[in-house]
mmCIF file of C-alpha atoms in Angstrom:
data_model
loop_
_atom_site.group_PDB
_atom_site.id
_atom_site.type_symbol
_atom_site.label_atom_id
_atom_site.label_comp_id
_atom_site.label_asym_id
_atom_site.label_seq_id
_atom_site.Cartn_x
_atom_site.Cartn_y
_atom_site.Cartn_z
ATOM 1 C CA MET A 26 -51.783 157.213 65.094
ATOM 2 C CA ALA A 27 -49.373 156.227 68.058
ATOM 3 C CA ASN A 28 -51.268 153.448 69.713
ATOM 4 C CA THR A 29 -50.627 154.665 73.878
ATOM 5 C CA LEU A 30 -52.559 154.528 76.892
ATOM 6 C CA LEU A 31 -54.606 157.091 77.923
ATOM 7 C CA MET A 32 -54.373 158.667 81.137
ATOM 8 C CA PRO A 33 -51.667 156.492 83.035
ATOM 9 C CA LYS A 34 -51.694 157.690 86.318
ATOM 10 C CA ALA A 35 -55.410 157.013 86.332
ATOM 11 C CA THR A 36 -55.267 153.812 84.914
ATOM 12 C CA ALA A 37 -52.409 152.679 87.433
ATOM 13 C CA VAL A 38 -55.166 154.326 90.669
ATOM 14 C CA TRP A 39 -57.457 151.922 89.054
ATOM 15 C CA LEU A 40 -55.063 148.944 88.588
ATOM 16 C CA VAL A 41 -53.714 149.182 92.332
ATOM 17 C CA ASP A 42 -57.294 148.982 93.330
ATOM 18 C CA ASN A 43 -58.631 146.188 91.280
ATOM 19 C CA THR A 44 -56.379 143.915 90.482
ATOM 20 C CA ALA A 45 -53.448 141.769 91.871
ATOM 21 C CA LEU A 46 -50.743 142.763 89.565
ATOM 22 C CA SER A 47 -47.094 144.090 90.772
ATOM 23 C CA PHE A 48 -46.149 147.133 91.275
ATOM 24 C CA GLU A 49 -43.400 146.391 88.238
ATOM 25 C CA GLN A 50 -46.293 145.215 85.800
ATOM 26 C CA ILE A 51 -48.203 148.050 86.384
ATOM 27 C CA ALA A 52 -45.609 150.648 86.472
ATOM 28 C CA GLN A 53 -44.301 148.861 82.988
ATOM 29 C CA PHE A 54 -47.720 149.257 81.403
ATOM 30 C CA CYS A 55 -48.642 153.091 82.666
ATOM 31 C CA GLY A 56 -44.577 153.742 81.976
ATOM 32 C CA LEU A 57 -44.260 154.543 85.429
ATOM 33 C CA HIS A 58 -41.544 154.587 88.166
ATOM 34 C CA PRO A 59 -42.105 150.687 90.085
ATOM 35 C CA LEU A 60 -41.800 153.356 92.863
ATOM 36 C CA GLU A 61 -43.997 155.828 92.174
ATOM 37 C CA VAL A 62 -47.114 152.577 91.878
ATOM 38 C CA LYS A 63 -45.784 151.610 95.382
ATOM 39 C CA ALA A 64 -46.760 155.647 96.881
ATOM 40 C CA ILE A 65 -49.859 155.069 94.448
ATOM 41 C CA ALA A 66 -50.187 151.643 96.963
ATOM 42 C CA ASP A 67 -49.422 153.745 99.558
ATOM 43 C CA GLY A 68 -51.825 156.666 99.386
ATOM 44 C CA GLU A 69 -48.863 158.885 98.986
ATOM 45 C CA SER A 70 -49.115 159.994 95.357
ATOM 46 C CA ALA A 71 -52.296 160.570 92.867
ATOM 47 C CA GLN A 72 -54.523 161.712 95.693
ATOM 48 C CA GLY A 73 -57.861 163.133 94.159
ATOM 49 C CA ILE A 74 -57.003 161.395 90.973
ATOM 50 C CA LYS A 75 -60.286 158.946 90.446
ATOM 51 C CA GLY A 76 -58.922 155.588 88.626
ATOM 52 C CA MET A 77 -59.607 155.133 85.284
ATOM 53 C CA ASP A 78 -61.141 151.723 83.783
ATOM 54 C CA PRO A 79 -58.944 150.759 80.962
ATOM 55 C CA ILE A 80 -61.205 147.594 80.441
ATOM 56 C CA ILE A 81 -64.008 149.968 79.625
ATOM 57 C CA THR A 82 -62.005 152.210 77.364
ATOM 58 C CA GLY A 83 -61.150 149.349 75.514
ATOM 59 C CA GLN A 84 -56.852 149.302 76.294
ATOM 60 C CA LEU A 85 -56.603 146.299 78.254
ATOM 61 C CA THR A 86 -58.810 143.223 78.066
ATOM 62 C CA ARG A 87 -60.026 141.207 81.397
ATOM 63 C CA ASP A 88 -58.167 137.924 80.184
ATOM 64 C CA GLU A 89 -55.070 140.208 80.017
ATOM 65 C CA ILE A 90 -55.446 141.450 83.245
ATOM 66 C CA ALA A 91 -55.441 137.388 84.266
ATOM 67 C CA ARG A 92 -52.669 136.725 82.576
ATOM 68 C CA GLY A 93 -50.469 138.983 84.472
ATOM 69 C CA GLU A 94 -51.890 137.878 87.822
ATOM 70 C CA LYS A 95 -51.157 134.128 87.192
ATOM 71 C CA ASP A 96 -47.438 135.293 86.254
ATOM 72 C CA VAL A 97 -45.548 138.073 87.646
ATOM 73 C CA ASN A 98 -43.168 138.622 84.903
ATOM 74 C CA TYR A 99 -45.918 138.756 82.267
ATOM 75 C CA ARG A 100 -45.706 142.005 80.900
ATOM 76 C CA LEU A 101 -49.253 143.820 80.172
ATOM 77 C CA LYS A 102 -50.314 144.447 76.276
ATOM 78 C CA LEU A 103 -52.031 146.863 75.163
ATOM 79 C CA SER A 104 -55.185 145.843 73.083
ATOM 80 C CA GLU A 105 -55.263 147.635 69.922
ATOM 81 C CA PRO A 106 -57.675 150.220 69.118
ATOM 82 C CA LYS A 107 -60.774 149.669 67.163
ATOM 83 C CA VAL A 108 -60.553 152.311 65.748
ATOM 84 C CA ARG A 109 -57.709 154.670 64.034
ATOM 85 C CA VAL A 110 -57.349 158.131 63.353
ATOM 86 C CA PRO A 111 -54.665 159.343 60.869
ATOM 87 C CA GLU A 112 -52.518 162.341 62.261
ATOM 88 C CA SER A 113 -53.595 165.267 61.158
ATOM 89 C CA LYS A 114 -50.581 166.921 58.798
ATOM 90 C CA ARG A 115 -50.644 170.557 59.325
ATOM 91 C CA LYS A 116 -50.227 172.254 55.490
ATOM 92 C CA GLY A 117 -49.052 175.700 54.754
ATOM 93 C CA PRO A 118 -47.914 178.766 57.738
ATOM 94 C CA ARG A 119 -48.827 178.469 60.816
ATOM 95 C CA TYR A 120 -52.285 179.662 62.171
ATOM 96 C CA THR A 121 -51.669 183.305 64.036
ATOM 97 C CA PRO A 122 -53.972 184.678 66.029
ATOM 98 C CA LEU A 123 -56.024 187.211 65.036
ATOM 99 C CA SER A 124 -54.660 189.424 68.374
ATOM 100 C CA LYS A 125 -51.197 188.491 67.404
ATOM 101 C CA ARG A 126 -51.195 188.996 63.751
ATOM 102 C CA GLN A 127 -49.771 192.732 64.027
ATOM 103 C CA ASP A 128 -46.072 191.384 65.482
ATOM 104 C CA ARG A 129 -46.082 189.176 62.843
ATOM 105 C CA PRO A 130 -43.883 191.982 61.080
ATOM 106 C CA ASN A 131 -41.530 192.736 63.968
ATOM 107 C CA ALA A 132 -40.777 188.872 64.231
ATOM 108 C CA ILE A 133 -39.719 188.368 61.290
ATOM 109 C CA LEU A 134 -37.533 191.388 61.504
ATOM 110 C CA TRP A 135 -35.911 189.862 64.497
ATOM 111 C CA LEU A 136 -35.371 186.523 62.881
ATOM 112 C CA VAL A 137 -33.727 187.921 59.864
ATOM 113 C CA ARG A 138 -31.386 190.119 62.094
ATOM 114 C CA ASN A 139 -30.116 187.522 64.735
ATOM 115 C CA HIS A 140 -30.620 184.450 62.476
ATOM 116 C CA PRO A 141 -29.651 184.867 59.142
ATOM 117 C CA GLU A 142 -29.174 181.199 58.325
ATOM 118 C CA LEU A 143 -32.746 180.674 58.212
ATOM 119 C CA LYS A 144 -34.391 180.485 54.698
ATOM 120 C CA ASP A 145 -37.344 181.728 54.042
ATOM 121 C CA ALA A 146 -39.591 178.576 54.433
ATOM 122 C CA GLN A 147 -38.328 177.788 57.637
ATOM 123 C CA ILE A 148 -39.601 181.600 58.999
ATOM 124 C CA ALA A 149 -42.405 180.594 57.193
ATOM 125 C CA ARG A 150 -42.726 177.722 59.026
ATOM 126 C CA LEU A 151 -42.022 179.577 62.805
ATOM 127 C CA VAL A 152 -44.445 182.317 62.561
ATOM 128 C CA GLY A 153 -47.298 181.801 59.848
ATOM 129 C CA THR A 154 -46.391 184.306 57.224
ATOM 130 C CA THR A 155 -45.564 184.590 53.158
ATOM 131 C CA LYS A 156 -41.957 184.798 51.613
ATOM 132 C CA SER A 157 -42.987 187.794 49.669
ATOM 133 C CA THR A 158 -43.416 189.487 52.901
ATOM 134 C CA ILE A 159 -40.365 188.711 54.497
ATOM 135 C CA GLU A 160 -38.480 189.626 51.629
ATOM 136 C CA GLN A 161 -40.626 192.511 51.788
ATOM 137 C CA ILE A 162 -38.959 193.007 55.608
ATOM 138 C CA ARG A 163 -35.311 192.183 54.332
ATOM 139 C CA GLU A 164 -35.258 194.135 51.538
ATOM 140 C CA ARG A 165 -36.907 197.135 53.796
ATOM 141 C CA LYS A 166 -40.011 197.734 51.283
ATOM 142 C CA HIS A 167 -42.836 196.354 53.751
ATOM 143 C CA TRP A 168 -44.896 199.376 53.740
ATOM 144 C CA ASN A 169 -44.349 199.573 57.616
ATOM 145 C CA SER A 170 -40.363 199.343 57.680
ATOM 146 C CA ALA A 171 -39.894 202.600 59.247
ATOM 147 C CA ASN A 172 -41.891 201.605 61.944
ATOM 148 C CA LEU A 173 -40.921 197.934 62.752
ATOM 149 C CA GLN A 174 -38.764 197.054 65.904
ATOM 150 C CA PRO A 175 -37.046 193.222 66.279
ATOM 151 C CA MET A 176 -39.328 191.504 68.763
ATOM 152 C CA ASP A 177 -38.067 187.733 69.623
ATOM 153 C CA PRO A 178 -41.176 185.925 67.977
ATOM 154 C CA VAL A 179 -41.203 183.126 71.492
ATOM 155 C CA THR A 180 -42.069 186.608 73.562
ATOM 156 C CA LEU A 181 -44.380 187.319 71.725
ATOM 157 C CA GLY A 182 -46.330 183.948 71.608
ATOM 158 C CA LEU A 183 -45.972 183.244 67.575
ATOM 159 C CA THR A 184 -43.628 179.942 67.930
ATOM 160 C CA SER A 185 -41.823 177.977 70.521
ATOM 161 C CA GLN A 186 -38.211 177.702 71.761
ATOM 162 C CA ILE A 187 -38.524 174.224 70.489
ATOM 163 C CA ASP A 188 -39.281 174.745 67.317
ATOM 164 C CA LEU A 189 -37.384 177.870 67.146
ATOM 165 C CA ASP A 190 -34.361 175.972 68.115
ATOM 166 C CA LEU A 191 -34.678 173.208 66.018
ATOM 167 C CA GLU A 192 -35.185 175.519 62.691
ATOM 168 C CA VAL A 193 -31.879 177.086 64.000
ATOM 169 C CA ASN A 194 -30.352 173.665 64.250
ATOM 170 C CA ARG A 195 -31.589 172.281 60.492
ATOM 171 C CA ALA A 196 -30.162 175.406 59.326
ATOM 172 C CA SER A 197 -26.396 175.021 60.760
ATOM 173 C CA ARG A 198 -25.852 172.293 59.427
ATOM 174 C CA GLY A 199 -23.098 171.929 56.744
ATOM 175 C CA ARG A 200 -21.769 175.502 57.530
ATOM 176 C CA GLU A 201 -18.767 176.169 58.814
ATOM 177 C CA GLN A 202 -18.105 177.531 62.105
ATOM 178 C CA PRO A 203 -17.337 181.250 62.795
ATOM 179 C CA GLN A 204 -13.596 181.441 63.395
ATOM 180 C CA PRO A 205 -13.378 183.407 66.752
ATOM 181 C CA VAL A 206 -12.351 187.122 66.646
ATOM 182 C CA GLY A 207 -10.336 189.049 69.214
ATOM 183 C CA ASP A 208 -8.073 186.851 72.132
ATOM 184 C CA THR A 209 -8.471 184.009 72.844
ATOM 185 C CA LEU A 210 -7.370 181.079 74.328
ATOM 186 C CA LEU A 211 -4.407 179.612 72.966
ATOM 187 C CA PRO A 212 -5.024 175.548 72.218
ATOM 188 C CA ALA A 213 -3.582 173.083 74.936
ATOM 189 C CA ALA A 214 -0.975 171.692 72.857
ATOM 190 C CA LEU A 215 0.201 174.737 72.678
ATOM 191 C CA THR A 216 0.347 175.415 76.020
ATOM 192 C CA GLU A 217 2.260 172.355 76.448
ATOM 193 C CA ARG A 218 4.663 173.581 74.677
ATOM 194 C CA LEU A 219 5.237 176.535 76.586
ATOM 195 C CA VAL A 220 5.045 175.062 79.832
ATOM 196 C CA PRO A 221 8.446 173.663 80.793
ATOM 197 C CA THR A 222 8.132 170.472 81.551
ATOM 198 C CA PRO A 223 10.225 169.050 85.154
ATOM 199 C CA GLU A 224 12.717 167.071 82.955
ATOM 200 C CA LYS A 225 13.401 169.922 80.855
ATOM 201 C CA LEU A 226 14.063 172.232 83.641
ATOM 202 C CA LYS A 227 16.408 169.528 85.352
ATOM 203 C CA ASP A 228 18.056 169.459 81.707
ATOM 204 C CA GLU A 229 18.246 173.382 81.817
ATOM 205 C CA ASP A 230 19.386 173.259 85.468
ATOM 206 C CA GLN A 231 22.607 170.977 84.113
ATOM 207 C CA GLU A 232 23.134 172.937 81.078
ATOM 208 C CA LEU A 233 23.555 175.880 83.919
ATOM 209 C CA ASP A 234 25.740 174.334 85.739
ATOM 210 C CA ALA A 235 27.870 173.017 83.425
ATOM 211 C CA ASN A 236 28.683 176.491 81.633
ATOM 212 C CA ALA A 237 28.968 177.646 85.362
ATOM 213 C CA VAL A 238 32.137 174.988 85.558
ATOM 214 C CA PHE A 239 33.877 175.824 82.320
ATOM 215 C CA ALA A 240 33.346 179.895 82.936
ATOM 216 C CA LYS A 241 34.846 178.731 86.080
ATOM 217 C CA LEU A 242 37.795 176.413 84.927
ATOM 218 C CA SER A 243 38.655 179.264 82.574
ATOM 219 C CA ALA A 244 38.599 182.007 85.032
ATOM 220 C CA LEU A 245 41.369 179.481 86.762
ATOM 221 C CA LYS A 246 43.440 179.091 83.745
ATOM 222 C CA SER A 247 43.759 182.956 83.131
ATOM 223 C CA LYS A 248 44.571 183.507 85.859
ATOM 224 C CA ASP A 249 47.029 181.111 85.963
ATOM 225 C CA LYS A 250 48.409 182.242 82.831
ATOM 226 C CA ASP A 251 48.831 185.799 84.696
ATOM 227 C CA GLU A 252 50.782 184.704 87.854
ATOM 228 C CA ASP A 253 53.235 182.441 85.350
ATOM 229 C CA ASP A 254 53.558 185.630 83.574
ATOM 230 C CA ASP A 255 54.423 188.032 86.430
ATOM 231 C CA GLN A 256 56.764 185.542 87.603
ATOM 232 C CA GLU A 257 59.345 185.256 84.653
#
């Protein structure tokens, strides 16, 4: 279990009222912003919050506070807990309240249709079901298939949006992105080729001017030749 400070803001209130520690020291120890600690000292923040003594909770010692008061650059250290409680690891499917269990098939159908990339184990983790139930719903063999309606499990309260996004991102890793269908924008590299640059426009103008000059010269030569023939 991670060693974290209990009730940081209440602890900050107590340290502001009972010690000579700087705002920066209290902010660093409590995980707050120095301006927030200053607001607590000015009575602009944490009004109505009762200060909690970190010495009583065993998260800070008097000697540690004394060191901090003597040296403004000293950073307070959280005391090691006397008893460590191991983190409980959830095994098996997620627990679903009785009032919401009837909605699980609808949620499974929604996940199967809207997120086919999810594996059965991921769906089981999200809504607390079994792989056999997922397979029956996917293959339309569930006893109540005719009455099932796809419903978002987040809306039903069976899982959180964060957990759903996490499982979808995991399932999408290494999968090829679908190719866009229908009219799409051309890549920038191609559009740059289609739009003429000022230099290209200038070259085209010069080419047009040259062609016009040659055409005019040819017309003049033809006219002179016709005049010579008439004189003869």
